[in-house]
JSON list of C-alpha atoms in Angstrom, two decimals:
[
{"chain": "A", "resi": 8, "resn": "MET", "atom": "CA", "xyz": [12.60, -38.17, 138.16]},
{"chain": "A", "resi": 9, "resn": "ALA", "atom": "CA", "xyz": [16.10, -36.75, 137.07]},
{"chain": "A", "resi": 10, "resn": "ARG", "atom": "CA", "xyz": [16.92, -39.93, 135.15]},
{"chain": "A", "resi": 11, "resn": "LYS", "atom": "CA", "xyz": [13.44, -39.58, 133.26]},
{"chain": "A", "resi": 12, "resn": "SER", "atom": "CA", "xyz": [14.10, -36.04, 132.33]},
{"chain": "A", "resi": 13, "resn": "LEU", "atom": "CA", "xyz": [17.61, -36.76, 131.25]},
{"chain": "A", "resi": 14, "resn": "ALA", "atom": "CA", "xyz": [16.36, -39.73, 129.13]},
{"chain": "A", "resi": 15, "resn": "ALA", "atom": "CA", "xyz": [13.64, -37.62, 127.57]},
{"chain": "A", "resi": 16, "resn": "ALA", "atom": "CA", "xyz": [16.11, -34.79, 126.86]},
{"chain": "A", "resi": 17, "resn": "ALA", "atom": "CA", "xyz": [18.46, -37.28, 125.18]},
{"chain": "A", "resi": 18, "resn": "LEU", "atom": "CA", "xyz": [15.66, -38.73, 123.04]},
{"chain": "A", "resi": 19, "resn": "LEU", "atom": "CA", "xyz": [14.62, -35.37, 121.91]},
{"chain": "A", "resi": 20, "resn": "MET", "atom": "CA", "xyz": [18.14, -34.38, 120.94]},
{"chain": "A", "resi": 21, "resn": "ALA", "atom": "CA", "xyz": [18.49, -37.63, 119.15]},
{"chain": "A", "resi": 22, "resn": "ALA", "atom": "CA", "xyz": [15.32, -37.04, 117.16]},
{"chain": "A", "resi": 23, "resn": "ALA", "atom": "CA", "xyz": [16.37, -33.46, 116.36]},
{"chain": "A", "resi": 24, "resn": "ALA", "atom": "CA", "xyz": [19.75, -34.62, 115.12]},
{"chain": "A", "resi": 25, "resn": "LEU", "atom": "CA", "xyz": [18.02, -37.30, 112.94]},
{"chain": "A", "resi": 26, "resn": "ALA", "atom": "CA", "xyz": [15.70, -34.81, 111.40]},
{"chain": "A", "resi": 27, "resn": "ALA", "atom": "CA", "xyz": [18.51, -32.28, 110.82]},
{"chain": "A", "resi": 28, "resn": "SER", "atom": "CA", "xyz": [20.53, -34.84, 109.16]},
{"chain": "A", "resi": 29, "resn": "ALA", "atom": "CA", "xyz": [17.75, -35.88, 106.66]},
{"chain": "A", "resi": 30, "resn": "ALA", "atom": "CA", "xyz": [17.95, -33.98, 103.33]},
{"chain": "A", "resi": 31, "resn": "THR", "atom": "CA", "xyz": [15.18, -33.41, 100.96]},
{"chain": "A", "resi": 32, "resn": "MET", "atom": "CA", "xyz": [16.20, -34.19, 97.36]},
{"chain": "A", "resi": 33, "resn": "SER", "atom": "CA", "xyz": [14.69, -34.63, 93.93]},
{"chain": "A", "resi": 34, "resn": "VAL", "atom": "CA", "xyz": [14.70, -37.52, 91.51]},
{"chain": "A", "resi": 35, "resn": "GLN", "atom": "CA", "xyz": [16.52, -36.06, 88.36]},
{"chain": "A", "resi": 36, "resn": "VAL", "atom": "CA", "xyz": [16.19, -39.06, 86.14]},
{"chain": "A", "resi": 37, "resn": "LYS", "atom": "CA", "xyz": [13.18, -40.60, 84.29]},
{"chain": "A", "resi": 38, "resn": "GLU", "atom": "CA", "xyz": [13.07, -43.58, 86.64]},
{"chain": "A", "resi": 39, "resn": "ALA", "atom": "CA", "xyz": [15.13, -44.25, 89.60]},
{"chain": "A", "resi": 40, "resn": "PRO", "atom": "CA", "xyz": [15.02, -47.89, 90.95]},
{"chain": "A", "resi": 41, "resn": "VAL", "atom": "CA", "xyz": [14.90, -48.17, 94.73]},
{"chain": "A", "resi": 42, "resn": "ARG", "atom": "CA", "xyz": [17.00, -51.12, 96.07]},
{"chain": "A", "resi": 43, "resn": "ALA", "atom": "CA", "xyz": [16.99, -53.13, 99.29]},
{"chain": "A", "resi": 44, "resn": "THR", "atom": "CA", "xyz": [20.85, -52.85, 99.47]},
{"chain": "A", "resi": 45, "resn": "PRO", "atom": "CA", "xyz": [23.37, -50.13, 98.28]},
{"chain": "A", "resi": 46, "resn": "SER", "atom": "CA", "xyz": [24.36, -51.99, 95.15]},
{"chain": "A", "resi": 47, "resn": "PHE", "atom": "CA", "xyz": [23.38, -52.06, 91.56]},
{"chain": "A", "resi": 48, "resn": "VAL", "atom": "CA", "xyz": [22.65, -55.79, 91.95]},
{"chain": "A", "resi": 49, "resn": "GLY", "atom": "CA", "xyz": [20.50, -55.25, 94.96]},
{"chain": "A", "resi": 50, "resn": "LYS", "atom": "CA", "xyz": [16.90, -56.25, 94.67]},
{"chain": "A", "resi": 51, "resn": "VAL", "atom": "CA", "xyz": [14.57, -53.52, 93.32]},
{"chain": "A", "resi": 52, "resn": "VAL", "atom": "CA", "xyz": [11.89, -52.85, 95.92]},
{"chain": "A", "resi": 53, "resn": "GLY", "atom": "CA", "xyz": [10.22, -49.89, 94.11]},
{"chain": "A", "resi": 54, "resn": "THR", "atom": "CA", "xyz": [10.69, -47.16, 91.55]},
{"chain": "A", "resi": 55, "resn": "LEU", "atom": "CA", "xyz": [10.75, -43.25, 91.84]},
{"chain": "A", "resi": 56, "resn": "ALA", "atom": "CA", "xyz": [9.82, -41.08, 89.06]},
{"chain": "A", "resi": 57, "resn": "TYR", "atom": "CA", "xyz": [11.27, -37.79, 87.72]},
{"chain": "A", "resi": 58, "resn": "GLY", "atom": "CA", "xyz": [10.71, -34.94, 90.17]},
{"chain": "A", "resi": 59, "resn": "ASP", "atom": "CA", "xyz": [9.66, -37.11, 92.92]},
{"chain": "A", "resi": 60, "resn": "ARG", "atom": "CA", "xyz": [10.84, -35.53, 96.41]},
{"chain": "A", "resi": 61, "resn": "ILE", "atom": "CA", "xyz": [12.35, -37.92, 98.98]},
{"chain": "A", "resi": 62, "resn": "GLU", "atom": "CA", "xyz": [14.29, -37.59, 102.18]},
{"chain": "A", "resi": 63, "resn": "VAL", "atom": "CA", "xyz": [17.75, -38.89, 102.33]},
{"chain": "A", "resi": 64, "resn": "GLN", "atom": "CA", "xyz": [18.46, -40.64, 105.57]},
{"chain": "A", "resi": 65, "resn": "GLN", "atom": "CA", "xyz": [22.27, -41.37, 105.10]},
{"chain": "A", "resi": 66, "resn": "THR", "atom": "CA", "xyz": [24.78, -41.94, 102.54]},
{"chain": "A", "resi": 67, "resn": "GLN", "atom": "CA", "xyz": [27.08, -44.87, 101.99]},
{"chain": "A", "resi": 68, "resn": "GLY", "atom": "CA", "xyz": [29.62, -44.18, 99.19]},
{"chain": "A", "resi": 69, "resn": "ALA", "atom": "CA", "xyz": [27.80, -43.25, 96.01]},
{"chain": "A", "resi": 70, "resn": "TRP", "atom": "CA", "xyz": [24.38, -44.46, 97.43]},
{"chain": "A", "resi": 71, "resn": "SER", "atom": "CA", "xyz": [21.77, -42.80, 99.38]},
{"chain": "A", "resi": 72, "resn": "GLN", "atom": "CA", "xyz": [19.35, -44.46, 101.75]},
{"chain": "A", "resi": 73, "resn": "ILE", "atom": "CA", "xyz": [15.94, -42.85, 101.14]},
{"chain": "A", "resi": 74, "resn": "ALA", "atom": "CA", "xyz": [12.42, -42.68, 102.38]},
{"chain": "A", "resi": 75, "resn": "GLY", "atom": "CA", "xyz": [9.39, -41.11, 100.64]},
{"chain": "A", "resi": 76, "resn": "LYS", "atom": "CA", "xyz": [6.51, -41.84, 98.38]},
{"chain": "A", "resi": 77, "resn": "GLY", "atom": "CA", "xyz": [5.78, -44.93, 100.41]},
{"chain": "A", "resi": 78, "resn": "ILE", "atom": "CA", "xyz": [9.13, -46.50, 99.50]},
{"chain": "A", "resi": 79, "resn": "SER", "atom": "CA", "xyz": [12.30, -46.82, 101.54]},
{"chain": "A", "resi": 80, "resn": "GLY", "atom": "CA", "xyz": [15.64, -48.31, 100.34]},
{"chain": "A", "resi": 81, "resn": "TRP", "atom": "CA", "xyz": [18.67, -47.14, 98.44]},
{"chain": "A", "resi": 82, "resn": "VAL", "atom": "CA", "xyz": [19.03, -45.06, 95.34]},
{"chain": "A", "resi": 83, "resn": "HIS", "atom": "CA", "xyz": [22.31, -44.30, 93.69]},
{"chain": "A", "resi": 84, "resn": "SER", "atom": "CA", "xyz": [23.15, -40.57, 94.29]},
{"chain": "A", "resi": 85, "resn": "SER", "atom": "CA", "xyz": [23.71, -39.68, 90.62]},
{"chain": "A", "resi": 86, "resn": "ALA", "atom": "CA", "xyz": [19.83, -40.03, 90.23]},
{"chain": "A", "resi": 87, "resn": "LEU", "atom": "CA", "xyz": [19.27, -37.33, 92.79]},
{"chain": "A", "resi": 88, "resn": "SER", "atom": "CA", "xyz": [19.54, -33.65, 92.99]},
{"chain": "A", "resi": 89, "resn": "THR", "atom": "CA", "xyz": [19.37, -31.02, 95.75]},
{"chain": "A", "resi": 90, "resn": "LYS", "atom": "CA", "xyz": [17.52, -28.75, 93.32]},
{"chain": "A", "resi": 91, "resn": "LYS", "atom": "CA", "xyz": [13.78, -28.71, 93.33]},
{"chain": "A", "resi": 92, "resn": "ILE", "atom": "CA", "xyz": [12.21, -29.93, 90.08]},
{"chain": "A", "resi": 93, "resn": "VAL", "atom": "CA", "xyz": [9.02, -28.43, 89.09]},
{"chain": "A", "resi": 94, "resn": "LEU", "atom": "CA", "xyz": [6.78, -30.03, 86.63]},
{"chain": "A", "resi": 95, "resn": "ALA", "atom": "CA", "xyz": [4.54, -27.75, 84.59]},
{"chain": "A", "resi": 96, "resn": "SER", "atom": "CA", "xyz": [1.45, -29.24, 83.19]},
{"chain": "A", "resi": 97, "resn": "GLY", "atom": "CA", "xyz": [0.79, -28.50, 79.52]},
{"chain": "A", "resi": 98, "resn": "ARG", "atom": "CA", "xyz": [4.25, -27.15, 78.72]},
{"chain": "A", "resi": 99, "resn": "GLU", "atom": "CA", "xyz": [6.58, -28.55, 76.20]},
{"chain": "A", "resi": 100, "resn": "GLN", "atom": "CA", "xyz": [9.29, -29.07, 78.75]},
{"chain": "A", "resi": 101, "resn": "ALA", "atom": "CA", "xyz": [9.27, -29.12, 82.63]},
{"chain": "A", "resi": 102, "resn": "ARG", "atom": "CA", "xyz": [10.83, -26.24, 84.43]},
{"chain": "A", "resi": 103, "resn": "VAL", "atom": "CA", "xyz": [13.80, -27.42, 86.30]},
{"chain": "A", "resi": 104, "resn": "ALA", "atom": "CA", "xyz": [16.43, -25.90, 88.44]},
{"chain": "A", "resi": 105, "resn": "ALA", "atom": "CA", "xyz": [18.97, -27.83, 86.64]},
{"chain": "A", "resi": 106, "resn": "SER", "atom": "CA", "xyz": [19.55, -27.46, 82.84]},
{"chain": "A", "resi": 107, "resn": "GLY", "atom": "CA", "xyz": [18.91, -30.24, 80.38]},
{"chain": "A", "resi": 108, "resn": "ASP", "atom": "CA", "xyz": [22.58, -30.74, 79.85]},
{"chain": "A", "resi": 109, "resn": "GLU", "atom": "CA", "xyz": [23.17, -31.16, 83.64]},
{"chain": "A", "resi": 110, "resn": "LEU", "atom": "CA", "xyz": [20.49, -33.83, 83.86]},
{"chain": "A", "resi": 111, "resn": "ALA", "atom": "CA", "xyz": [21.78, -35.74, 80.82]},
{"chain": "A", "resi": 112, "resn": "LEU", "atom": "CA", "xyz": [25.38, -35.68, 82.37]},
{"chain": "A", "resi": 113, "resn": "ALA", "atom": "CA", "xyz": [24.06, -36.88, 85.66]},
{"chain": "A", "resi": 114, "resn": "GLY", "atom": "CA", "xyz": [21.94, -39.65, 83.96]},
{"chain": "A", "resi": 115, "resn": "LYS", "atom": "CA", "xyz": [25.06, -40.60, 82.11]},
{"chain": "A", "resi": 116, "resn": "GLY", "atom": "CA", "xyz": [23.31, -40.17, 78.67]},
{"chain": "A", "resi": 117, "resn": "PHE", "atom": "CA", "xyz": [22.37, -37.78, 75.97]},
{"chain": "A", "resi": 118, "resn": "ASN", "atom": "CA", "xyz": [19.42, -35.70, 75.81]},
{"chain": "A", "resi": 119, "resn": "SER", "atom": "CA", "xyz": [17.49, -35.29, 72.52]},
{"chain": "A", "resi": 120, "resn": "ASP", "atom": "CA", "xyz": [19.23, -32.01, 71.48]},
{"chain": "A", "resi": 121, "resn": "VAL", "atom": "CA", "xyz": [22.59, -33.38, 72.20]},
{"chain": "A", "resi": 122, "resn": "GLU", "atom": "CA", "xyz": [21.91, -36.57, 70.21]},
{"chain": "A", "resi": 123, "resn": "ALA", "atom": "CA", "xyz": [20.68, -34.73, 67.29]},
{"chain": "A", "resi": 124, "resn": "GLN", "atom": "CA", "xyz": [23.79, -32.57, 67.29]},
{"chain": "A", "resi": 125, "resn": "PHE", "atom": "CA", "xyz": [26.01, -35.59, 67.47]},
{"chain": "A", "resi": 126, "resn": "LYS", "atom": "CA", "xyz": [24.22, -37.23, 64.56]},
{"chain": "A", "resi": 127, "resn": "ALA", "atom": "CA", "xyz": [24.44, -34.06, 62.44]},
{"chain": "A", "resi": 128, "resn": "THR", "atom": "CA", "xyz": [28.30, -33.80, 62.91]},
{"chain": "A", "resi": 129, "resn": "HIS", "atom": "CA", "xyz": [28.76, -37.62, 62.50]},
{"chain": "A", "resi": 130, "resn": "ARG", "atom": "CA", "xyz": [26.68, -38.44, 59.53]},
{"chain": "A", "resi": 131, "resn": "ASP", "atom": "CA", "xyz": [28.92, -41.37, 58.50]},
{"chain": "A", "resi": 132, "resn": "ILE", "atom": "CA", "xyz": [28.01, -43.31, 61.69]},
{"chain": "A", "resi": 133, "resn": "ASP", "atom": "CA", "xyz": [25.25, -45.91, 61.60]},
{"chain": "A", "resi": 134, "resn": "PHE", "atom": "CA", "xyz": [23.12, -45.96, 64.87]},
{"chain": "A", "resi": 135, "resn": "THR", "atom": "CA", "xyz": [20.96, -48.82, 63.95]},
{"chain": "A", "resi": 136, "resn": "TRP", "atom": "CA", "xyz": [22.65, -51.28, 66.49]},
{"chain": "A", "resi": 137, "resn": "ILE", "atom": "CA", "xyz": [22.86, -48.57, 69.19]},
{"chain": "A", "resi": 138, "resn": "ASN", "atom": "CA", "xyz": [19.11, -47.85, 68.73]},
{"chain": "A", "resi": 139, "resn": "ARG", "atom": "CA", "xyz": [18.33, -51.60, 69.01]},
{"chain": "A", "resi": 140, "resn": "MET", "atom": "CA", "xyz": [20.46, -52.03, 72.20]},
{"chain": "A", "resi": 141, "resn": "GLU", "atom": "CA", "xyz": [18.65, -48.98, 73.75]},
{"chain": "A", "resi": 142, "resn": "LYS", "atom": "CA", "xyz": [15.35, -51.00, 73.35]},
{"chain": "A", "resi": 143, "resn": "ILE", "atom": "CA", "xyz": [16.56, -54.11, 75.24]},
{"chain": "A", "resi": 144, "resn": "ARG", "atom": "CA", "xyz": [15.02, -54.43, 78.56]},
{"chain": "A", "resi": 145, "resn": "ILE", "atom": "CA", "xyz": [16.04, -57.06, 81.08]},
{"chain": "A", "resi": 146, "resn": "ALA", "atom": "CA", "xyz": [13.84, -57.78, 83.93]},
{"chain": "A", "resi": 147, "resn": "PRO", "atom": "CA", "xyz": [15.26, -57.25, 87.60]},
{"chain": "A", "resi": 148, "resn": "ALA", "atom": "CA", "xyz": [14.40, -61.01, 88.25]},
{"chain": "A", "resi": 149, "resn": "GLU", "atom": "CA", "xyz": [16.18, -62.16, 85.19]},
{"chain": "A", "resi": 150, "resn": "SER", "atom": "CA", "xyz": [19.27, -60.22, 86.22]},
{"chain": "A", "resi": 151, "resn": "GLN", "atom": "CA", "xyz": [19.16, -61.66, 89.85]},
{"chain": "A", "resi": 152, "resn": "ALA", "atom": "CA", "xyz": [18.83, -65.18, 88.40]},
{"chain": "A", "resi": 153, "resn": "PHE", "atom": "CA", "xyz": [21.85, -64.52, 86.11]},
{"chain": "A", "resi": 154, "resn": "LEU", "atom": "CA", "xyz": [24.11, -63.40, 88.91]},
{"chain": "A", "resi": 155, "resn": "LYS", "atom": "CA", "xyz": [22.80, -66.23, 91.20]},
{"chain": "A", "resi": 156, "resn": "ASP", "atom": "CA", "xyz": [23.48, -68.89, 88.57]},
{"chain": "A", "resi": 157, "resn": "GLY", "atom": "CA", "xyz": [27.03, -67.39, 88.04]},
{"chain": "A", "resi": 158, "resn": "LEU", "atom": "CA", "xyz": [27.85, -67.34, 91.77]},
{"chain": "A", "resi": 159, "resn": "VAL", "atom": "CA", "xyz": [28.38, -63.56, 91.58]},
{"chain": "A", "resi": 160, "resn": "ALA", "atom": "CA", "xyz": [28.41, -61.91, 94.92]},
{"chain": "A", "resi": 161, "resn": "PRO", "atom": "CA", "xyz": [29.29, -58.21, 95.30]},
{"chain": "A", "resi": 162, "resn": "LYS", "atom": "CA", "xyz": [31.70, -57.00, 98.05]},
{"chain": "A", "resi": 163, "resn": "GLU", "atom": "CA", "xyz": [28.91, -54.79, 99.37]},
{"chain": "A", "resi": 164, "resn": "GLY", "atom": "CA", "xyz": [25.18, -54.77, 99.08]},
{"chain": "A", "resi": 165, "resn": "GLY", "atom": "CA", "xyz": [23.91, -57.54, 96.91]},
{"chain": "A", "resi": 166, "resn": "ALA", "atom": "CA", "xyz": [20.24, -59.01, 96.32]},
{"chain": "A", "resi": 167, "resn": "LYS", "atom": "CA", "xyz": [18.06, -59.43, 99.39]}
]
């Protein structure tokens, strides 16, 4: 009887510790690919959208193992924020706890205001090829085939 009580108490404590370690976070980029492994070359198993709230189960380097929105897997931590993002219907911009510049920096890119300011101060630069490159989309399956054909194997993670 004492063993059963001890086992039940240990199980309860483990569940409480697991629940306490999970952190709720928001997706702070337009789309965040969820990968099977903690690697940029890991197979994409789903996609999260801007503002989605998920639970972080654990972290490994710059990667967070997540669960939520019917998806579980790994997301790069730069796509996540501890701040709650609130989407407001019918408004020009969504209300967020983080500024647009913070989100642009986290997404490693310009927002439209920063880009317009840069273009205004650098009128001599031709952005034609940059604009064309931004439109290029490579399917995850094509990336996986390229890596496989080239015998590229990352140290960690990888496609599963």
